[in-house]
PDB file of C-alpha atoms and ligand atoms in Angstrom:
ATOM      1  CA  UNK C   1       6.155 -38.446 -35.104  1.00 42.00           C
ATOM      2  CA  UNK C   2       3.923 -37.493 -32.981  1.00 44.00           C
ATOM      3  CA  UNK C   3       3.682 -37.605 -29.342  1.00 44.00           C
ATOM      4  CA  UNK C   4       0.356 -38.936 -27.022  1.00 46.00           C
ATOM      5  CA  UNK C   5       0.397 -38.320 -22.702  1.00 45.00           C
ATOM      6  CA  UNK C   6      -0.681 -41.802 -21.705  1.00 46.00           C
ATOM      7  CA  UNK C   7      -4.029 -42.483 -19.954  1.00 46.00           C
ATOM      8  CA  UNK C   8      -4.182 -40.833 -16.532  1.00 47.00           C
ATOM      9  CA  UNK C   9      -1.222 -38.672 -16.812  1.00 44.00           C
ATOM     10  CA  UNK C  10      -1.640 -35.220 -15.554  1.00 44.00           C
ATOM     11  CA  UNK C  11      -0.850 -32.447 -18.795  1.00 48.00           C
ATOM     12  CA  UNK C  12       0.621 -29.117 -17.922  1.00 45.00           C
ATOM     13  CA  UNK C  13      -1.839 -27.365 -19.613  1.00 49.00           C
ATOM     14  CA  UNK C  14      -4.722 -28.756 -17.300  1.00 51.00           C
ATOM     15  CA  UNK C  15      -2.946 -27.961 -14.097  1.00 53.00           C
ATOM     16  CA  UNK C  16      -4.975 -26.314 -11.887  1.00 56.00           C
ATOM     17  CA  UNK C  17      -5.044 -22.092 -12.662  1.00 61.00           C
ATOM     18  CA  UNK C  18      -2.784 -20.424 -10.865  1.00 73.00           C
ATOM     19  CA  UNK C  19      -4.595 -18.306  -7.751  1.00 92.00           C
ATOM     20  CA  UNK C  20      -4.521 -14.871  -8.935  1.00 95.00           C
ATOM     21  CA  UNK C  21      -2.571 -14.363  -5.452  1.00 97.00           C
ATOM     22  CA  UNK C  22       0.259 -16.372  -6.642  1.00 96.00           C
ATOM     23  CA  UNK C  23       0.028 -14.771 -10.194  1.00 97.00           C
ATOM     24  CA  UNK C  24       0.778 -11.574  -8.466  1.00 97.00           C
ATOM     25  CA  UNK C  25       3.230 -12.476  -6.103  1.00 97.00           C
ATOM     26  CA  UNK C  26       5.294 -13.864  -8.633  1.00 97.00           C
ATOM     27  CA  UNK C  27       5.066 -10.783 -11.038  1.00 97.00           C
ATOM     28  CA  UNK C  28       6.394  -8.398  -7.774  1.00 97.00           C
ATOM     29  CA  UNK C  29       9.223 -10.645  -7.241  1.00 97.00           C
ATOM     30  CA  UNK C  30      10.097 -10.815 -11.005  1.00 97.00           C
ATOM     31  CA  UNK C  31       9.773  -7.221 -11.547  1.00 97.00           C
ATOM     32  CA  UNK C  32      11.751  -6.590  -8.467  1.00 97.00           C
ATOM     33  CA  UNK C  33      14.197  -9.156  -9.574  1.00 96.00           C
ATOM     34  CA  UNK C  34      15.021  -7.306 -12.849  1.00 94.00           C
ATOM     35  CA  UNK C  35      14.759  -3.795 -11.068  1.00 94.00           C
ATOM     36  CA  UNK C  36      17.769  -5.232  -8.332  1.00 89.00           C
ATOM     37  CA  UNK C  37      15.819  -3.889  -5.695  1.00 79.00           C
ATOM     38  CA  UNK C  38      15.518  -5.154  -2.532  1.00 83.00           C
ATOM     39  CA  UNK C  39      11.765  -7.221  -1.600  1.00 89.00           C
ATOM     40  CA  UNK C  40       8.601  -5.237  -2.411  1.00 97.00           C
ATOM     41  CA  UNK C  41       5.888  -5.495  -0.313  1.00 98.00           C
ATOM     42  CA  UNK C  42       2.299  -6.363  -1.485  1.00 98.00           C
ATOM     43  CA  UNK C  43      -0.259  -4.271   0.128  1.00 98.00           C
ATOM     44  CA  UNK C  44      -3.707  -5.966  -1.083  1.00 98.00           C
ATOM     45  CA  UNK C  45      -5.917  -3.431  -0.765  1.00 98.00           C
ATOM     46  CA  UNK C  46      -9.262  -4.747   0.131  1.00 98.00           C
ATOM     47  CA  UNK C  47     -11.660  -1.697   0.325  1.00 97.00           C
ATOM     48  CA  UNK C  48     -15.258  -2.432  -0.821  1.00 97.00           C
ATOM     49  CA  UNK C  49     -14.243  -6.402  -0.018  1.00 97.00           C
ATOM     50  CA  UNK C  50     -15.947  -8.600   2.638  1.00 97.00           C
ATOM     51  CA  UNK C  51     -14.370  -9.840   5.718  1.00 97.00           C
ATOM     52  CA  UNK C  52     -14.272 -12.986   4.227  1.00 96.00           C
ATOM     53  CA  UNK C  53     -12.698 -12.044   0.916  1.00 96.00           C
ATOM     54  CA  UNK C  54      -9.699 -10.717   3.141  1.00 97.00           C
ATOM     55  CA  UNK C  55      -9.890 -14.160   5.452  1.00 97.00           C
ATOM     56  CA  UNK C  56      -9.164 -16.071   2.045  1.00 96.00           C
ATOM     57  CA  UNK C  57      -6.371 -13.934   1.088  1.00 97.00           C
ATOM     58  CA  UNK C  58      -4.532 -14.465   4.504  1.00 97.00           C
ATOM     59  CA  UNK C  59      -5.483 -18.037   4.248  1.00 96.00           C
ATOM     60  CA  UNK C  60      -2.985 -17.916   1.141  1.00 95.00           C
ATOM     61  CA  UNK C  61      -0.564 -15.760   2.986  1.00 96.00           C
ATOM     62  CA  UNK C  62      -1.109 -12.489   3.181  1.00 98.00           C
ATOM     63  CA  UNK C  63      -0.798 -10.446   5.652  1.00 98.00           C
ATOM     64  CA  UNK C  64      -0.835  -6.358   5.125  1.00 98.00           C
ATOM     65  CA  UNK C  65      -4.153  -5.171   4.137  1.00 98.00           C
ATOM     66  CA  UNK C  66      -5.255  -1.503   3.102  1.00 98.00           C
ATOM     67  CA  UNK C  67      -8.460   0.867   3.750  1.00 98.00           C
ATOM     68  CA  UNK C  68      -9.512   4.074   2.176  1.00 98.00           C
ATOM     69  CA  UNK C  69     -12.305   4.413   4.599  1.00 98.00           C
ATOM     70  CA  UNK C  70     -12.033   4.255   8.520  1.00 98.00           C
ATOM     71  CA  UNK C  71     -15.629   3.075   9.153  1.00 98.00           C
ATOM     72  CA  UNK C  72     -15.215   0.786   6.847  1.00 98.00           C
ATOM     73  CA  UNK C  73     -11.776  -0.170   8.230  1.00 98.00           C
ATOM     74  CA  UNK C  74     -12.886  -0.729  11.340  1.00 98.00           C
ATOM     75  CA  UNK C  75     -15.689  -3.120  10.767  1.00 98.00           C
ATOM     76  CA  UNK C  76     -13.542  -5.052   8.798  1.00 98.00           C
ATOM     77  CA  UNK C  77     -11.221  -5.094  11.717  1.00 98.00           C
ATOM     78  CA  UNK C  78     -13.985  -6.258  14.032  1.00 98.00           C
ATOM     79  CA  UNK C  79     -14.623  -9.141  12.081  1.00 98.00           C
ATOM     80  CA  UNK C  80     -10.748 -10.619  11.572  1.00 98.00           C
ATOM     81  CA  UNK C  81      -9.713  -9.745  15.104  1.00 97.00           C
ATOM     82  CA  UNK C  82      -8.444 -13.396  15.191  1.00 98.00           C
ATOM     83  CA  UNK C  83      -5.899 -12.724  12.905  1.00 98.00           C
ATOM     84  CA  UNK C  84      -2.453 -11.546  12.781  1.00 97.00           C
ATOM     85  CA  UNK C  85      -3.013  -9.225  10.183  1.00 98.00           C
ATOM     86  CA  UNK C  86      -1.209  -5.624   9.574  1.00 98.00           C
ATOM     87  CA  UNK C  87      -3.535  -2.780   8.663  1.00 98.00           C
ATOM     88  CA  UNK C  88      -2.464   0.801   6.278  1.00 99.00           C
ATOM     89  CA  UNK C  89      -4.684   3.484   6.006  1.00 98.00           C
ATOM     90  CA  UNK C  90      -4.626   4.941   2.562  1.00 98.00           C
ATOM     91  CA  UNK C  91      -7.669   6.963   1.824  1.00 98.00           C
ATOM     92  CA  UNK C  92      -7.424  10.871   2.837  1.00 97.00           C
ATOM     93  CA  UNK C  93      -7.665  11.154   6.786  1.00 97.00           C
ATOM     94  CA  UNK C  94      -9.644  13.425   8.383  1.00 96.00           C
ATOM     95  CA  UNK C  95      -8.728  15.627  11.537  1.00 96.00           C
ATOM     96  CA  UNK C  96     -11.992  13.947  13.074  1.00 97.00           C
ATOM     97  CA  UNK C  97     -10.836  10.095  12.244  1.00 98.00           C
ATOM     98  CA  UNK C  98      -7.068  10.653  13.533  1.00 98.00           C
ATOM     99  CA  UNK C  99      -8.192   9.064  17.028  1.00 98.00           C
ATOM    100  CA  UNK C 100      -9.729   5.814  15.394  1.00 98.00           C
ATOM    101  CA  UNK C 101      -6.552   5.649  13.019  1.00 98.00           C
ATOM    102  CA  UNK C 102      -4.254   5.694  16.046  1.00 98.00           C
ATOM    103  CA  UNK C 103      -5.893   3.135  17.938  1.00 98.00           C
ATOM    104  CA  UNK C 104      -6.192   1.272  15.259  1.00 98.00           C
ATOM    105  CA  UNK C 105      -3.943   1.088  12.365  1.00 98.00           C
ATOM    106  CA  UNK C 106      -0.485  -0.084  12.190  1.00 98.00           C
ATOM    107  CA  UNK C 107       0.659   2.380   9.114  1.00 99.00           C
ATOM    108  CA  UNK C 108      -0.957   6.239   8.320  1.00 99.00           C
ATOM    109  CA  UNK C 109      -0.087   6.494   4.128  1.00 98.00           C
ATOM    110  CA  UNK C 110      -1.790   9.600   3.826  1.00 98.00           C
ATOM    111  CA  UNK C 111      -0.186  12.078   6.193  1.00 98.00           C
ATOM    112  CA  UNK C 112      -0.024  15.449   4.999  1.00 98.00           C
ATOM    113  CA  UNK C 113      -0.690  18.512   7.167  1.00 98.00           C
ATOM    114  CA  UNK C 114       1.507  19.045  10.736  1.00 98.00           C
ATOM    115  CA  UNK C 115      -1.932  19.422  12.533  1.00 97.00           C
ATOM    116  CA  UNK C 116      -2.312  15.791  12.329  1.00 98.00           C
ATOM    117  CA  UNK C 117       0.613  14.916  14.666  1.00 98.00           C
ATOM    118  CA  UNK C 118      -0.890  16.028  17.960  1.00 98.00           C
ATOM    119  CA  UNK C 119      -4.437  14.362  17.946  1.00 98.00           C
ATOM    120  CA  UNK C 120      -2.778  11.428  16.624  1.00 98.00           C
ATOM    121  CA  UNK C 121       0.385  10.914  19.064  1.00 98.00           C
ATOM    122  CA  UNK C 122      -1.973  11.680  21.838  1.00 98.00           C
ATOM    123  CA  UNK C 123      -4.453   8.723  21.045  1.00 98.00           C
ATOM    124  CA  UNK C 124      -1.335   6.397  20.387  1.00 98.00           C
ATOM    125  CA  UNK C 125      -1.195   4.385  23.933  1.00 96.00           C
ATOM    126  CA  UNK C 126       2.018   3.738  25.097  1.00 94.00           C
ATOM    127  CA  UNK C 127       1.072   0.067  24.680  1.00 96.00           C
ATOM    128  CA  UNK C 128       1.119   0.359  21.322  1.00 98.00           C
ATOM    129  CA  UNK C 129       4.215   0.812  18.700  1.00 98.00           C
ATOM    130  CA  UNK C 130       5.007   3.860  17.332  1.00 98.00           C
ATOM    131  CA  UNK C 131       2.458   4.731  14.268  1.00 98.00           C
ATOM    132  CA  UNK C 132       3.990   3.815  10.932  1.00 98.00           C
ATOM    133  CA  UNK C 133       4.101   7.227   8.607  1.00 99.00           C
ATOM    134  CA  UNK C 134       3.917   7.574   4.776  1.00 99.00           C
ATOM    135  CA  UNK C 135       4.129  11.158   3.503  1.00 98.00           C
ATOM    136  CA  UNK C 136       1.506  11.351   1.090  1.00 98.00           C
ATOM    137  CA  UNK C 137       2.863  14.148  -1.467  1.00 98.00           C
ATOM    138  CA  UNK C 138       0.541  15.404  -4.557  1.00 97.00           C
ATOM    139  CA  UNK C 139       2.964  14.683  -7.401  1.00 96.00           C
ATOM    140  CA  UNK C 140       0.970  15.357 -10.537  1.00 92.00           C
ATOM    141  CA  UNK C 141      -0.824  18.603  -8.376  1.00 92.00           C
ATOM    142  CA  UNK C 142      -4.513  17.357  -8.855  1.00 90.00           C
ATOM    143  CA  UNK C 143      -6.710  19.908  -6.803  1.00 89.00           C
ATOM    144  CA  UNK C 144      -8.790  16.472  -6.307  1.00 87.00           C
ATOM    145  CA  UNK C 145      -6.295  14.613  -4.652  1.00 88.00           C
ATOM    146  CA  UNK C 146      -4.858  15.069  -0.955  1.00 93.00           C
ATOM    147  CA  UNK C 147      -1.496  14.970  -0.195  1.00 97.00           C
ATOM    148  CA  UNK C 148       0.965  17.502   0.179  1.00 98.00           C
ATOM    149  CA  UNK C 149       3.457  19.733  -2.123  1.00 97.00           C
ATOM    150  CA  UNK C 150       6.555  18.166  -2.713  1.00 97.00           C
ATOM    151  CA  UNK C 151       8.028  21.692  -1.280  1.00 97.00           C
ATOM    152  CA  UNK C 152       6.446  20.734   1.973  1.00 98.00           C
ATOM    153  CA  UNK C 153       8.048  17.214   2.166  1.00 98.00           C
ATOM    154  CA  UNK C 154      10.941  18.583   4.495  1.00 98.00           C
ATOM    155  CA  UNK C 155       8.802  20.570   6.851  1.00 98.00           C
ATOM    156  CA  UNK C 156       6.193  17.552   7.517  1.00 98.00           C
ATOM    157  CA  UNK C 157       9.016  15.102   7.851  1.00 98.00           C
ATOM    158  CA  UNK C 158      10.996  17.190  10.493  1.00 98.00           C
ATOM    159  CA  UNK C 159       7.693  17.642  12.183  1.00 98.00           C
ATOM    160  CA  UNK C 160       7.315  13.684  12.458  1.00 98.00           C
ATOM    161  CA  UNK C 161      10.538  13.008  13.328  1.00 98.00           C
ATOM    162  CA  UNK C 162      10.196  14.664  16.290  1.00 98.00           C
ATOM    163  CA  UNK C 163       7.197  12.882  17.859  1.00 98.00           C
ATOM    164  CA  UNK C 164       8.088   9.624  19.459  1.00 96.00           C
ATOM    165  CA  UNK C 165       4.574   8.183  18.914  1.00 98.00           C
ATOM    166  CA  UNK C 166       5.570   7.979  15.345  1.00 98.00           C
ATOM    167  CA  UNK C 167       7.749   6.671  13.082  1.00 98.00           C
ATOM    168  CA  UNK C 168       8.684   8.552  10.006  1.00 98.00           C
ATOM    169  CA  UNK C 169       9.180   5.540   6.962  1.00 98.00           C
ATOM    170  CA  UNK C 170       8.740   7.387   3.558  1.00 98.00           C
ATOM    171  CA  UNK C 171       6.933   8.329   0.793  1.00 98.00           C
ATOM    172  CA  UNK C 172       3.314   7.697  -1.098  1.00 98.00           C
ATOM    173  CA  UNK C 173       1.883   8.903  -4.060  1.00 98.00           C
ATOM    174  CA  UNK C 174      -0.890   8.467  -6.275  1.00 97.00           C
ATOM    175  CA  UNK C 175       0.010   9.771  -9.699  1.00 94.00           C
ATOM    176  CA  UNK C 176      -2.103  10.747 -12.458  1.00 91.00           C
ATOM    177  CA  UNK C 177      -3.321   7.973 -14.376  1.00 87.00           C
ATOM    178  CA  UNK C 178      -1.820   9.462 -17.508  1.00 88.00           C
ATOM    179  CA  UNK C 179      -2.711   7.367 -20.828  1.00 90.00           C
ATOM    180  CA  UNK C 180       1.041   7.491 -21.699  1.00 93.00           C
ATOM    181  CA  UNK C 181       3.257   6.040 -20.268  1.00 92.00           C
ATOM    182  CA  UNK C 182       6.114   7.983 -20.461  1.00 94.00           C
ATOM    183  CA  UNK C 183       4.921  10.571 -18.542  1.00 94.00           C
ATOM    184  CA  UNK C 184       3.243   8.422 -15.672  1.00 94.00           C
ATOM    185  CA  UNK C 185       7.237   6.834 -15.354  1.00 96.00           C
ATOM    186  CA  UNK C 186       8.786  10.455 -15.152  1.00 96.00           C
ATOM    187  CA  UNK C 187       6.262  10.953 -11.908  1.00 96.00           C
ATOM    188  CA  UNK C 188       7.475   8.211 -10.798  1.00 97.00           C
ATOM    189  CA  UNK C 189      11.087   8.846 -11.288  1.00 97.00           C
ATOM    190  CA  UNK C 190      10.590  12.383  -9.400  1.00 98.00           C
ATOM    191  CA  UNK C 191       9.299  10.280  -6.669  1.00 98.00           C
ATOM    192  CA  UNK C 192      12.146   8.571  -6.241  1.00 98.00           C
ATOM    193  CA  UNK C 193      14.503  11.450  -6.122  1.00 98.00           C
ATOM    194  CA  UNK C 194      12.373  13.036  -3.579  1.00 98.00           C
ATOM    195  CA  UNK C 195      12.135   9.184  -1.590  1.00 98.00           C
ATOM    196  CA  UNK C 196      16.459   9.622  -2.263  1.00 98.00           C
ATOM    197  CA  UNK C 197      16.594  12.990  -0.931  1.00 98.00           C
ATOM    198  CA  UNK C 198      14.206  12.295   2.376  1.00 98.00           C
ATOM    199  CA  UNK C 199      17.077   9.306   3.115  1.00 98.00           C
ATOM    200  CA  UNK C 200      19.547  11.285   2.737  1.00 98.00           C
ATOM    201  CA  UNK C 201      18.141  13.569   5.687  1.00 98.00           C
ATOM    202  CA  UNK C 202      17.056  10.715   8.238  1.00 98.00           C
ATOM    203  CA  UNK C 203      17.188   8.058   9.597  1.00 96.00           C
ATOM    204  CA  UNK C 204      15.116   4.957   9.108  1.00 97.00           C
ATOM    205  CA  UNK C 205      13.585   5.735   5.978  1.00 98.00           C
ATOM    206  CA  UNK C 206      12.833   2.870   4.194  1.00 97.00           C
ATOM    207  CA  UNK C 207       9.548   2.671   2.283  1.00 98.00           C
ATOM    208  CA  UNK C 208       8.219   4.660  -1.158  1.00 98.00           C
ATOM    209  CA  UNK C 209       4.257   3.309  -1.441  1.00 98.00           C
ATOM    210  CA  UNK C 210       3.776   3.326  -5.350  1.00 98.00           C
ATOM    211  CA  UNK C 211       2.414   1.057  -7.565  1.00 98.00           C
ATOM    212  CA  UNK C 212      -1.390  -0.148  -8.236  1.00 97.00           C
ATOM    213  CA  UNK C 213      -2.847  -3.169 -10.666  1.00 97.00           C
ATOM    214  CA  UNK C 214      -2.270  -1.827 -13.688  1.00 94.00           C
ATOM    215  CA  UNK C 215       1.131   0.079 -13.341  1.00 95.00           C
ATOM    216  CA  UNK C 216       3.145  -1.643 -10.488  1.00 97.00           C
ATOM    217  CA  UNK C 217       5.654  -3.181 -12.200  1.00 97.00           C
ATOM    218  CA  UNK C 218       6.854   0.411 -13.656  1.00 97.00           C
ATOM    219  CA  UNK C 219       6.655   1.493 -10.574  1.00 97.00           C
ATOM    220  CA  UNK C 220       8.864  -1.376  -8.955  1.00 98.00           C
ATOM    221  CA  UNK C 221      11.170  -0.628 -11.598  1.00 97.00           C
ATOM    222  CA  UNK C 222      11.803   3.234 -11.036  1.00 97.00           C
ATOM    223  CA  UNK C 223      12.416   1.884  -7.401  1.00 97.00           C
ATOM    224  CA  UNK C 224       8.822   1.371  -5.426  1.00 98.00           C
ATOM    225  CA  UNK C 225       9.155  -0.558  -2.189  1.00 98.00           C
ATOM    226  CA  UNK C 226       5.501  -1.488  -1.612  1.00 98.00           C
ATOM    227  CA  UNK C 227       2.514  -1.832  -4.107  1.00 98.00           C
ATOM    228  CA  UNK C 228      -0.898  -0.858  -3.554  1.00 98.00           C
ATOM    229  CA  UNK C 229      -2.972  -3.789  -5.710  1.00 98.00           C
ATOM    230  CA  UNK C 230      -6.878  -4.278  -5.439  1.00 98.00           C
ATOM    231  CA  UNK C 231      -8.411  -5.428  -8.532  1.00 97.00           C
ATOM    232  CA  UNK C 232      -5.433  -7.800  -9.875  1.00 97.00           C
ATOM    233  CA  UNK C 233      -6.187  -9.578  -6.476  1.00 97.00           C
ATOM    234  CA  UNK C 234      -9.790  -9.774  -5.630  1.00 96.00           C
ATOM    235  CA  UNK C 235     -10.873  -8.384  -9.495  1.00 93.00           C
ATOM    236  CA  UNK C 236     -13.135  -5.373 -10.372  1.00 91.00           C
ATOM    237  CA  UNK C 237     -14.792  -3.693  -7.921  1.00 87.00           C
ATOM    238  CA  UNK C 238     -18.771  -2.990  -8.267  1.00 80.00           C
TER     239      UNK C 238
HETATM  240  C1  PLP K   1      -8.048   1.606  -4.603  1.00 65.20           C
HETATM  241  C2  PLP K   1      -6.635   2.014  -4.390  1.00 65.20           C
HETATM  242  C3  PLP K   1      -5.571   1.196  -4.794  1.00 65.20           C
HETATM  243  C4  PLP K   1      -5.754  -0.119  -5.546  1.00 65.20           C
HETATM  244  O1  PLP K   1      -6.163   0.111  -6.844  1.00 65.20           O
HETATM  245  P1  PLP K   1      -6.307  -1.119  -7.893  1.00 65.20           P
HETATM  246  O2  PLP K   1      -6.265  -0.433  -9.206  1.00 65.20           O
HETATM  247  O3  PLP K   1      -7.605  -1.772  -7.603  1.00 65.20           O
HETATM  248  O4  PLP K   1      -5.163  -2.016  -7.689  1.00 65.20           O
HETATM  249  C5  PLP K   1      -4.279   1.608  -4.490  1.00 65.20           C
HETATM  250  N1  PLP K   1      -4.033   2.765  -3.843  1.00 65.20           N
HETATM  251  C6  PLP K   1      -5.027   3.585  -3.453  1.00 65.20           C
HETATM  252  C7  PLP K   1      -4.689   4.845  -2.736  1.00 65.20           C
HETATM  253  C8  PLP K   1      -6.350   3.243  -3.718  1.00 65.20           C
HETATM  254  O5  PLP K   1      -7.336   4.079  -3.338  1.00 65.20           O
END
């Protein structure tokens, strides 16, 4: 027998397409569901993306955003000042930029060298929270990539701990984007054991930055915190 929808009524497979926002929203919380882990947070990272392509994102809801570049960053900035919105840097930071970054983001990914701490806690106001800090460590050991050792993890994070114009929260890493994947999930296990082994030494630790469009739910499942996604939100970039 077979089955009709009468006239007018609305079938499921002509309901509207889901936003690609929601798609990935729901694919963090399901891979984070099956992983056990606590809520991952969605960093949309909206370099190369107009003002108003990051206005229509936090009109769905979104509210952390991430830069690779600070000029960049900060004309974006310029342009949203109306809204609430929570800004990571997470391109390579330059000695010259660490003023602007201060001033002006809420989160540093990429820290990786102790010089960084002075200029940067001295052009944090006192108005201002303490400055959110990722360590960014070089896991796969590109010579193209920033980020430091994974020797030099405990050094750096001593060194942070110490200055009370920032916050120490965890870990970042861009692996390799190794065409199998059982090699790009052992980086990201090591990852985790050095995230594990930075908790175990202090306080507050709570974040390990991992994860982009076309690998983040591995990386939620060997125990990311926070995903880096561009293209699975906004699409290919030019
Ligand atoms: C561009 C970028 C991303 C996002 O990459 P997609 O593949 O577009 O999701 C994440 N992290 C860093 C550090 C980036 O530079």
């Amino acid at each position: 027998m077979q089955y009709k929808n009468p006239p007018n009524t609305p079938d499921a497979r002509m309901s509207p397409p889901e936003s690609a926002y929601q798609s990935v929203l729901a694919r963090v919380a399901r891979a984070a569901a099956s992983a056990g882990a606590a809520p991952v947070s969605l960093l949309a990272v909206s370099k190369t993306r107009s003002g108003s392509a990051v206005r229509a994102l936090h009109a769905q809801g979104q509210r952390l955003f991430a830069e690779n570049y600070v000029q960049e960053a900060l004309a974006k900035q310029a342009e949203l000042r109306d809204l609430d919105l929570e800004w990571h840097l997470i391109g390579p930071l330059q000695s010259n930029k660490c003023r602007e970054v201060a001033r002006h983001f809420d989160w540093l990914q990429t820290f990786d060298r102790v010089k960084l701490i002075a200029p940067l806690a001295l052009h944090r106001t006192p108005q201002q929270a303490p400055l959110n800090v990722l360590i960014q460590v070089n896991i796969d050991d590109e010579a193209s990539k920033s980020g430091c050792s994974p020797s030099a993890i405990g050094e750096l994070a001593v060194a942070v701990a110490a200055c009370d114009r920032l916050r120490l929260r965890g870990l970042m890493a861009i692996p390799k984007a190794h065409p199998d994947p059982a090699l790009r999930r052992a980086t990201l296990r090591r990852m985790h054991a050095l995230f594990e082994t930075l908790r175990a030494a202090h306080a507050g630790i709570d974040t390990l930055s991992l994860g982009m469009s076309d690998d983040f739910e591995m990386a939620i499942a060997e125990g990311s915190t926070m995903v880096r996604i561009g293209t699975a939100l906004f699409g290919r970039r030019d």
